[in-house]
Short mmCIF file of C-alpha atoms and ligand atoms in Angstrom, two decimals:
data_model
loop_
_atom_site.label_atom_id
_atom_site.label_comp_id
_atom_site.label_asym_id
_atom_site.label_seq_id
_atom_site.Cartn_x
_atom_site.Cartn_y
_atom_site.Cartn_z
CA UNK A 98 0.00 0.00 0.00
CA UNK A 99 1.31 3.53 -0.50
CA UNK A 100 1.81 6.24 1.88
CA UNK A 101 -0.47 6.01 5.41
CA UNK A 102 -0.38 9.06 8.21
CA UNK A 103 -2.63 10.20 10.55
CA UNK A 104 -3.42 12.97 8.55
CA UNK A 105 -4.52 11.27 5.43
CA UNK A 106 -3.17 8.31 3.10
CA UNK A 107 -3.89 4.52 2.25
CA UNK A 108 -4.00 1.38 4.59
CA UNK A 109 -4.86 -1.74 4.75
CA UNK A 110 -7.86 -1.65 6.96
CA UNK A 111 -9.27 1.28 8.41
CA UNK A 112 -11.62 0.60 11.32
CA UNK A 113 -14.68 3.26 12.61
CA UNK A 114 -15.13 3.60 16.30
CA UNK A 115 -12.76 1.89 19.06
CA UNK A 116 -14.86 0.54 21.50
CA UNK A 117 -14.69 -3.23 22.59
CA UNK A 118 -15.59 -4.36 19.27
CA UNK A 119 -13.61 -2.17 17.11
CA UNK A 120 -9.96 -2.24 19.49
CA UNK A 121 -10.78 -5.92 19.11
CA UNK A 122 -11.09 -6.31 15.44
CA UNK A 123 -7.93 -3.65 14.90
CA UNK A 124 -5.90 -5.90 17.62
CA UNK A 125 -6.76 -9.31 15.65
CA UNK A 126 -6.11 -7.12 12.30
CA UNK A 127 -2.92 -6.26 12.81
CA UNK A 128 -2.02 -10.06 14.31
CA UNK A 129 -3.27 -10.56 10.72
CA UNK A 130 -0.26 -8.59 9.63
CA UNK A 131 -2.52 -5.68 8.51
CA UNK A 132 -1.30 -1.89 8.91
CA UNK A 133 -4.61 -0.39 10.70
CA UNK A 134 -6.01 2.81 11.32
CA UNK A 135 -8.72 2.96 14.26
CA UNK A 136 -10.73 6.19 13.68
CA UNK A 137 -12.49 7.06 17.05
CA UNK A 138 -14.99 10.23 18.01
CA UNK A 139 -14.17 10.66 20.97
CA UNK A 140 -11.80 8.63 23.19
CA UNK A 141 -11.37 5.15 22.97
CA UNK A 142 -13.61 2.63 24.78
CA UNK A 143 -15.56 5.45 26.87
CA UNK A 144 -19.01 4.48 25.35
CA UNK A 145 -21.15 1.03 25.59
CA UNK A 146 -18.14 -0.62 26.44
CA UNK A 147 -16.80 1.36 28.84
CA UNK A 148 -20.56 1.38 30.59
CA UNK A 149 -21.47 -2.48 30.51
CA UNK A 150 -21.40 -4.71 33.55
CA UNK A 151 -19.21 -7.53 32.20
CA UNK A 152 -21.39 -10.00 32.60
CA UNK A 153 -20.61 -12.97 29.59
CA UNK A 154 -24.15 -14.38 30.13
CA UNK A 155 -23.73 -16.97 27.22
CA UNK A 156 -25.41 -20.10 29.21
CA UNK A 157 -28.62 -17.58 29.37
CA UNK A 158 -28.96 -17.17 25.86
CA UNK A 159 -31.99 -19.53 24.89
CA UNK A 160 -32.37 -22.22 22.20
CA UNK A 161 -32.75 -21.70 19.08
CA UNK A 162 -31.25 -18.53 19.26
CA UNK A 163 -28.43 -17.95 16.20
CA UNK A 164 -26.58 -16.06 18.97
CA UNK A 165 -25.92 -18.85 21.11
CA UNK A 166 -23.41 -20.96 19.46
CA UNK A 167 -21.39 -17.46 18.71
CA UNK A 168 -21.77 -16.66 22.78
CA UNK A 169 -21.15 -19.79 23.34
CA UNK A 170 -17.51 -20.21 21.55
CA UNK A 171 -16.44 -16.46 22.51
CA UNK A 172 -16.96 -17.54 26.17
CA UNK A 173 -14.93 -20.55 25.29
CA UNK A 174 -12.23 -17.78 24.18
CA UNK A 175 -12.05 -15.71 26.88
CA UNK A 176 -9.93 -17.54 29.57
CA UNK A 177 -7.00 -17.44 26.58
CA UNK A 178 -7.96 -14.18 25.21
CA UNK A 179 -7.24 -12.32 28.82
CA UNK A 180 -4.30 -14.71 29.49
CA UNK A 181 -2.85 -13.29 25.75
CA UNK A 182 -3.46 -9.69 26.82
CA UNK A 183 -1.91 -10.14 30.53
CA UNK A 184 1.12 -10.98 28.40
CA UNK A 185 0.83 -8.80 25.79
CA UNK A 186 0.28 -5.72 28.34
CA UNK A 187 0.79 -6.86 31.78
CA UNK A 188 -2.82 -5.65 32.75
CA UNK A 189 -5.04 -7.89 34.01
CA UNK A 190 -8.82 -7.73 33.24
CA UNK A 191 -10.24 -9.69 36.23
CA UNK A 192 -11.83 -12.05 34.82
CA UNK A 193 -13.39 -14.39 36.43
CA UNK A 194 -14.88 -17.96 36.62
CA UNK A 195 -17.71 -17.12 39.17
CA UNK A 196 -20.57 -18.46 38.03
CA UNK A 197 -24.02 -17.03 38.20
CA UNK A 198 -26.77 -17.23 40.78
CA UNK A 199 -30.25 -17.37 39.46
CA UNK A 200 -33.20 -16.38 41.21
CA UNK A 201 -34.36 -19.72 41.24
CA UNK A 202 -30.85 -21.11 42.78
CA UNK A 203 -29.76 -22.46 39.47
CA UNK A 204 -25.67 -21.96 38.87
CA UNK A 205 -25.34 -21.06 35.20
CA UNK A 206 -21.62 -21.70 34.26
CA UNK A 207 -21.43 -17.66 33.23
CA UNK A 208 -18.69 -15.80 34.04
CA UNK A 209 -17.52 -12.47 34.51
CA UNK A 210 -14.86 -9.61 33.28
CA UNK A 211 -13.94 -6.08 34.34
CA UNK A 212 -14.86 -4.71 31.09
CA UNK A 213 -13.28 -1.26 32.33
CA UNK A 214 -10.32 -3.23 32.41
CA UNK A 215 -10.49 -4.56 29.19
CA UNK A 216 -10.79 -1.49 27.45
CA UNK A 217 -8.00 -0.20 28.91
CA UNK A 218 -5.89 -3.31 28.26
CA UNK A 219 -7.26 -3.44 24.62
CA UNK A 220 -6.01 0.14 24.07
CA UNK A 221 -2.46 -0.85 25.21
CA UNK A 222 -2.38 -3.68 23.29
CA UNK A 223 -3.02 -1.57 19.82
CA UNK A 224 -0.78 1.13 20.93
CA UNK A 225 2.12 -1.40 21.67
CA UNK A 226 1.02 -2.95 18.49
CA UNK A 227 1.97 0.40 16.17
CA UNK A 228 -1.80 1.09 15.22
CA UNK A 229 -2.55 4.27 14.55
CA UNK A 230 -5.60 5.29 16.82
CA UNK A 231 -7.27 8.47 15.81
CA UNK A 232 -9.46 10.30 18.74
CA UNK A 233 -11.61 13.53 18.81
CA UNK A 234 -11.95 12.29 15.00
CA UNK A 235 -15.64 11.92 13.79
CA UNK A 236 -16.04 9.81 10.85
CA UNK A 237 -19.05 11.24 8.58
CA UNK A 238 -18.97 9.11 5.85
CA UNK A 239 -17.60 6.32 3.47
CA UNK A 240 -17.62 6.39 -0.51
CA UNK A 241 -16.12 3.75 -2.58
CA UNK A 242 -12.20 4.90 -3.64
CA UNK A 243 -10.66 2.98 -6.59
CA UNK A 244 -10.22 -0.42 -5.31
CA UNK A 245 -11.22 0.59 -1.48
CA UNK A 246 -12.92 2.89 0.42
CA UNK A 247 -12.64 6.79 1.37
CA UNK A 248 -12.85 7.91 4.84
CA UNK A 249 -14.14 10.98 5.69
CA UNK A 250 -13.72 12.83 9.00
CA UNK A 251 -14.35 16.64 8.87
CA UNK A 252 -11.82 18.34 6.83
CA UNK A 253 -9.57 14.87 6.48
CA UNK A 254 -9.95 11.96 4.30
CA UNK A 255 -7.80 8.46 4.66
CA UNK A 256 -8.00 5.22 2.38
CA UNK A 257 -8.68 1.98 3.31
CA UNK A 258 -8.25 -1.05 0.92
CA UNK A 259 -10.88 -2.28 3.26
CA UNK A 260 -13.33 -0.37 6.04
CA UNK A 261 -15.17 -1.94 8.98
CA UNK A 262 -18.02 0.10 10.85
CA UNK A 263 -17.60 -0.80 14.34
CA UNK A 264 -19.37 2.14 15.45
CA UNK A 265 -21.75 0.93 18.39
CA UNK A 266 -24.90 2.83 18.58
CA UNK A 267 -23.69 5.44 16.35
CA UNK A 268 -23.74 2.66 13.08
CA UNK A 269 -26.23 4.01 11.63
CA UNK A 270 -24.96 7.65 11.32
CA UNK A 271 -22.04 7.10 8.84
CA UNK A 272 -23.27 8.18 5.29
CA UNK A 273 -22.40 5.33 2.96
CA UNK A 274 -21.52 3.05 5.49
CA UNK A 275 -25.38 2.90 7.51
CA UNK A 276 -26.22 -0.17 8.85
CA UNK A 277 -30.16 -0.70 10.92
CA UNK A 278 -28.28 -0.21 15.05
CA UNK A 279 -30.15 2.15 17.38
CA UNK A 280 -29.65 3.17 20.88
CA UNK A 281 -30.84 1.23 23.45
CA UNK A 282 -30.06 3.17 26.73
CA UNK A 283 -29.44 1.35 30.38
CA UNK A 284 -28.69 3.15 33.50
CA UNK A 285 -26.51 1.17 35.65
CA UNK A 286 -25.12 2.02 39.27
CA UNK A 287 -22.68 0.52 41.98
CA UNK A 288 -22.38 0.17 45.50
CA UNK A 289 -19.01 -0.62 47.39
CA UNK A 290 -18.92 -3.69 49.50
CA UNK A 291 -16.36 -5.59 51.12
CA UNK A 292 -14.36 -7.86 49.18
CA UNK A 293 -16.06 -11.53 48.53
CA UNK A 294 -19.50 -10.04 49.36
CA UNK A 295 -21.32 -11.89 46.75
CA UNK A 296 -19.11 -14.87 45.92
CA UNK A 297 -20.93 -15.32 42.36
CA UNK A 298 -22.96 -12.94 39.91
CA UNK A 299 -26.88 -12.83 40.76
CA UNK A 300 -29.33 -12.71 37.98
CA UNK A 301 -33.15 -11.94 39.61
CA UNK A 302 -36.40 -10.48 38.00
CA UNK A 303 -35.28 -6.95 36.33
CA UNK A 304 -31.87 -7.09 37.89
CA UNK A 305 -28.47 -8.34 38.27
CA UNK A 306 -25.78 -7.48 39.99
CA UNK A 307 -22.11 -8.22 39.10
CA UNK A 308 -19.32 -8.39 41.86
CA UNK A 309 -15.51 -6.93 41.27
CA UNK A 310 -13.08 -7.92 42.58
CA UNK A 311 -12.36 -5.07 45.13
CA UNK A 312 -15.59 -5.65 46.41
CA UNK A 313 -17.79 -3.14 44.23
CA UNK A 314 -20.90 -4.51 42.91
CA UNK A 315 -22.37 -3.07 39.68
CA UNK A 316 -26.31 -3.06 39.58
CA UNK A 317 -27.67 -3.14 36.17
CA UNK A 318 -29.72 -2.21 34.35
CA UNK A 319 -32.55 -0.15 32.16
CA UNK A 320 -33.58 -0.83 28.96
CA UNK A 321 -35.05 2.43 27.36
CA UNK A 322 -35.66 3.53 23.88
CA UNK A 323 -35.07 6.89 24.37
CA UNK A 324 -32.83 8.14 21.43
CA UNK A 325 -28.98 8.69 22.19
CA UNK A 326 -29.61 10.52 25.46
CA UNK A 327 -27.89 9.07 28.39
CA UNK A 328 -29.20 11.38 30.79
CA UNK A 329 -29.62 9.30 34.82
CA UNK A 330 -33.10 9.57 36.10
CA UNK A 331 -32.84 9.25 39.98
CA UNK A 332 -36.68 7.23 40.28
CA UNK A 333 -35.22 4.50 37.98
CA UNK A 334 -32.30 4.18 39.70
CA UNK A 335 -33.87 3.97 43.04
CA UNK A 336 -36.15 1.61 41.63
CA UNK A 337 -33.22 -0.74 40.62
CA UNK A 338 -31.35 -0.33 43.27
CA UNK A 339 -34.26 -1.86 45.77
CA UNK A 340 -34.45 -4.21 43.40
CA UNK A 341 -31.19 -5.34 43.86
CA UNK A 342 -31.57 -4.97 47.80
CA UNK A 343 -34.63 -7.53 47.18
CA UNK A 344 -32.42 -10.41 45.51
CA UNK A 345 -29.30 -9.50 48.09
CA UNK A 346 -30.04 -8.58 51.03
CA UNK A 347 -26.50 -8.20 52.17
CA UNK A 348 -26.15 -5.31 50.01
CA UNK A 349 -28.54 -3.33 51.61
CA UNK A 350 -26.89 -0.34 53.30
CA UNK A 351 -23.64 -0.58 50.90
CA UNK A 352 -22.85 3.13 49.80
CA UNK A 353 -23.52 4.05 45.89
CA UNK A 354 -20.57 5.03 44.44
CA UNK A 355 -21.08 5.64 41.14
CA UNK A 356 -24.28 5.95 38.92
CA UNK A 357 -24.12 5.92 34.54
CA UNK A 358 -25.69 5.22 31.75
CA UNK A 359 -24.36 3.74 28.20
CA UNK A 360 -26.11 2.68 24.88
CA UNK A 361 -26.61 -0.58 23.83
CA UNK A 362 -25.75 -0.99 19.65
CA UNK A 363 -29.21 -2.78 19.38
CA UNK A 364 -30.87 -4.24 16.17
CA UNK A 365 -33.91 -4.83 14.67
CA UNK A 366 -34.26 -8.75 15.58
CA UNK A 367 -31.58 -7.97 18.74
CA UNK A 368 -28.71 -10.13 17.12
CA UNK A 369 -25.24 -8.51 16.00
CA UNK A 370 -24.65 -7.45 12.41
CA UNK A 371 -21.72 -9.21 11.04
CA UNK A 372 -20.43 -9.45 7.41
CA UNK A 373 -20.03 -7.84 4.48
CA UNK A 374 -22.07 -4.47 3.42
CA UNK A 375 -20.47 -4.11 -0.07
CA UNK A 376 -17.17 -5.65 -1.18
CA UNK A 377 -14.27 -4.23 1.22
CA UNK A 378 -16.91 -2.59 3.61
CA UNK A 379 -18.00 -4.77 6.59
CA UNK A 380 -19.99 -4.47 9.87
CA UNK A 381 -19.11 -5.67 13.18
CA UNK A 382 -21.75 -4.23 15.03
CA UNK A 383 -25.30 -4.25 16.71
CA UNK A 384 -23.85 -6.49 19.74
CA UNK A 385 -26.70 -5.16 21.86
CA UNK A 386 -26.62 -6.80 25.22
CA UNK A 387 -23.91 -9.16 24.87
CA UNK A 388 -20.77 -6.90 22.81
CA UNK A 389 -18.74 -7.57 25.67
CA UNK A 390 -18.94 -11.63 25.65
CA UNK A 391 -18.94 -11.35 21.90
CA UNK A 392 -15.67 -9.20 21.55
CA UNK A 393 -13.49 -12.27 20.98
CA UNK A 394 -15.61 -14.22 18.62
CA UNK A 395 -16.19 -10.90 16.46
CA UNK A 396 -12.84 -9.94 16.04
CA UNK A 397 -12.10 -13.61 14.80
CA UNK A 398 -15.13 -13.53 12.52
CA UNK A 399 -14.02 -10.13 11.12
CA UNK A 400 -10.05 -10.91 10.66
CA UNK A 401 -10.86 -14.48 8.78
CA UNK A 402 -13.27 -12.44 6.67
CA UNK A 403 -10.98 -9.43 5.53
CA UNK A 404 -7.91 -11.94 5.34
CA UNK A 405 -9.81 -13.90 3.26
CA UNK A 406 -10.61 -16.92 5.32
CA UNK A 407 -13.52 -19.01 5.28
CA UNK A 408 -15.04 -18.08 9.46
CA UNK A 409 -15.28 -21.09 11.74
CA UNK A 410 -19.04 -20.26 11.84
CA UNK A 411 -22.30 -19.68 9.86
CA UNK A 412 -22.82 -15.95 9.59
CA UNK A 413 -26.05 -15.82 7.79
CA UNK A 414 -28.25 -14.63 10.89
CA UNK A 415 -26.14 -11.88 11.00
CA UNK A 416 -26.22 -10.98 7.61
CA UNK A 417 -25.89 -6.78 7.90
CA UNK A 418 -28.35 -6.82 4.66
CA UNK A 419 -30.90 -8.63 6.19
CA UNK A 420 -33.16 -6.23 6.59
CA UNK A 421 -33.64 -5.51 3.23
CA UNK A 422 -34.98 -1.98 2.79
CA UNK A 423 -36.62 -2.69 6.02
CA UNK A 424 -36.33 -0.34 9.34
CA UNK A 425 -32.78 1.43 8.73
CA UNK A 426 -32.86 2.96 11.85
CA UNK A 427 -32.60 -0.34 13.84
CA UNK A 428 -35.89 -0.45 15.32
CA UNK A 429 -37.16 -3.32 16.90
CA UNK A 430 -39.04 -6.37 16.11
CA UNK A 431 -41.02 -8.04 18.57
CA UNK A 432 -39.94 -11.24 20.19
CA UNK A 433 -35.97 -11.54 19.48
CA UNK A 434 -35.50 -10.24 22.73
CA UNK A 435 -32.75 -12.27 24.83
CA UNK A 436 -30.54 -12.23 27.87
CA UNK A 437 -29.85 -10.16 30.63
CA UNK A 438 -27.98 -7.09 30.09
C1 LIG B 403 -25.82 -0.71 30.92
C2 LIG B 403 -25.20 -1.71 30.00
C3 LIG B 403 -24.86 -2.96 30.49
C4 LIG B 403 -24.27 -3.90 29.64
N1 LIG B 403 -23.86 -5.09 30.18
C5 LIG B 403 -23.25 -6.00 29.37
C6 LIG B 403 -22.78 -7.22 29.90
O1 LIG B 403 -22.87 -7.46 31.10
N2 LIG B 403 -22.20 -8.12 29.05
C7 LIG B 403 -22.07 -7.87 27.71
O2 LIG B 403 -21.55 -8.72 27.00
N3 LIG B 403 -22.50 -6.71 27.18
C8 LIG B 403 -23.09 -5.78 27.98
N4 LIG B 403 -23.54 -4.60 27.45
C9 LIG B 403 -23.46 -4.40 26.00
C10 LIG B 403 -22.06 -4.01 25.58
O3 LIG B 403 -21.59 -2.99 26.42
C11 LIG B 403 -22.09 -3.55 24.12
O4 LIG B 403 -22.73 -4.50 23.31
C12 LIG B 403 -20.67 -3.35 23.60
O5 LIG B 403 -19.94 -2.53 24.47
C13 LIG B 403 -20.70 -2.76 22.21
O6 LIG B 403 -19.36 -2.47 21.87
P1 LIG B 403 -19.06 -1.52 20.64
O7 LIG B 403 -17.60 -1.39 20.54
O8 LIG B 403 -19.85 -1.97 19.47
O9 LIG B 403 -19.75 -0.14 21.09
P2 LIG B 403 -19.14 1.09 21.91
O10 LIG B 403 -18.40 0.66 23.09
O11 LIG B 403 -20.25 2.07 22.11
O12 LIG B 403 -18.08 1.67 20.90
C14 LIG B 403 -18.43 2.30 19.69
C15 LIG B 403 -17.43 3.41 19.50
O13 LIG B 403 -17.61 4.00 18.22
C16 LIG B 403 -17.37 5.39 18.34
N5 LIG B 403 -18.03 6.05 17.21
C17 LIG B 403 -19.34 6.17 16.99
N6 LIG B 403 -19.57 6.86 15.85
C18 LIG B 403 -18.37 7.18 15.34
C19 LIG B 403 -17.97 7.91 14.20
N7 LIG B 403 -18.86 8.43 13.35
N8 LIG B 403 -16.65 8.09 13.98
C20 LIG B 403 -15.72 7.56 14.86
N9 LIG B 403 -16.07 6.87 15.97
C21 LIG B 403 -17.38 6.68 16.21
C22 LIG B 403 -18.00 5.72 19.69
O14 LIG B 403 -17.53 6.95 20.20
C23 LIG B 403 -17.60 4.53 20.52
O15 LIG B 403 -16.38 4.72 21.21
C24 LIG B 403 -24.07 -3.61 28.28
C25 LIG B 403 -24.39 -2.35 27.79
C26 LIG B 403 -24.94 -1.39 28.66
C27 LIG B 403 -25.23 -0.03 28.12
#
């Protein structure tokens, strides 16, 4: 490829949006011996992923769902994947083989990450990795460019031989690029406990609460369709805070330390969009509830396709054309609706 800087030029693979799913897919990239550009908005891994809970809640996904043999093998993944970034970085991402506590006393074998961690050890990773990551840089829209794709972020313009939108909730906002993902909003809050509190994550009606390893416990969440507003309304998080109380008791009491809210990349049947939108321009997102658990999987999915590779699994569900000319603003449809977060 010819000439690639920051300020304009021609690589391999440029990728929108550097959240979980897009630091992923630029990490696995470059292991793919790609040069990558990550274009990001604002700073790296401070949306969805940044907000999530960390559950990877892949036993809860329910037959016949398309999603569950994906969830399924990304959960398989994760012990390694954190193992290669502890060596890769020296961070560790706490995660953990808890299990989960259902209401009902059932142990799901679903573990748990720090996905704050993550983030933060995913951005290392590229950095140490020579990819060029690109913040405070809004991408506004993608046009096909000889062989690849043109870039466009305000006054600048960069090449890609190939593009992937891994822009969250904000997917359907790049002209030329659009794909059906709208924001699905959950406030979230946490409450410091002592260490080993609750031994395993708890999963009850409307609630669950996930336990860190310093003895915080993040209580999660809303669903709302309210736009790309992330705006805390105290009733709601009252509301799932007793909640919580309800399911643990031993929490009650525990000081709130911290209350947010993050948007959800959802889709109009709630599974992730995955594959190609035109030749050279792919999707990797619409991960909804479960873009943390599906990080590893996706990034495998989206190196084997843009090095060529047949991927391990059957991507049809997740076809990002789908839809047709159906809703391109990612409404939903009724009855997709799965797991817990
Ligand atoms: C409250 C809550 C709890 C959750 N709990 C869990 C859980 O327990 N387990 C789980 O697996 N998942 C959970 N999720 C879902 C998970 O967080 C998301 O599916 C996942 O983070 C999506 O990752 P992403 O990289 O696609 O999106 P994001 O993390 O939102 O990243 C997208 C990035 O793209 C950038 N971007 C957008 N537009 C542009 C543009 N035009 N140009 C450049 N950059 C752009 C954004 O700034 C952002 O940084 C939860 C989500 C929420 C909100």
């Amino acid at each position: 490829m010819g000439k690639a800087s920051a300020q304009g030029g021609t690589w391999d693979a440029i990728v929108i949006g550097a959240g979980l799913i897009g630091l992923a897919v630029a990490r696995e990239l470059n292991g793919g011996g790609l040069r990558v550009l990550l274009v990001e908005q604002g700073e790296a891994g401070r949306e969805a992923s940044w907000a999530g809970a960390g559950m990877l809640a892949a036993e809860q996904i329910p037959e016949p769902s398309p999603l569950r043999l994906l969830a399924l093998a990304s959960a398989r993944m994760y012990a390694e994947y954190c193992a290669q970034l502890r060596a890769e970085t020296g961070q560790d991402v706490e995660y953990r083989q808890i299990g989960t506590l259902a209401a009902d006393g059932t142990v799901w074998p679903d573990h748990c990450v720090d996905n704050r961690r993550l983030v933060a050890a995913l951005r290392t990773a590229t950095e140490r990795r020579g990819i060029t990551l690109l913040e405070h840089t809004a991408v506004s829209a993608v046009s096909p460019a000889g062989g690849g794709w043109c870039v466009r972020g305000g006054e600048r313009e960069w090449v890609g031989r190939q593009v992937v939108n891994a822009a969250g909730a904000w997917a359907g906002q790049i002209a030329g690029a659009a794909l059906p993902v709208r924001p699905r909003k959950g406030q979230i809050l946490a409450v410091q406990g002592p260490a080993g509190l609750l031994p395993r994550v708890r999963m009850g009606e409307g609630v669950y609460l996930v336990p860190r390893g310093d003895g915080r416990i993040v209580i999660g969440a809303t669903m709302e369709d309210v736009g790309f507003s992330k705006a805390l309304d105290p009733r709601q998080l009252a509301a799932l805070h007793a909640r919580a109380v309800a399911l643990a008791p031993a929490i009650a009491g525990l000081p709130v330390v911290e209350q947010w809210a993050g948007l959800r990349p959802g889709t109009p049947d709630d599974l992730p969009l995955l594959g190609a939108i035109a030749p050279g321009l792919w999707a990797a997102a619409g991960h909804f509830r479960d873009g943390i658990l599906l990080a590893p999987v996706t990034a495998k999915i989206l190196a084997a396709l843009l090095l060529g590779v047949p991927p391990d699994f059957d991507l049809k569900a997740f076809a990002p054309l789908r839809f047709g000319t159906a809703p391109a603003d990612g409404a939903p449809r009724a009855g997709a609706n799965h797991g817990p977060a």
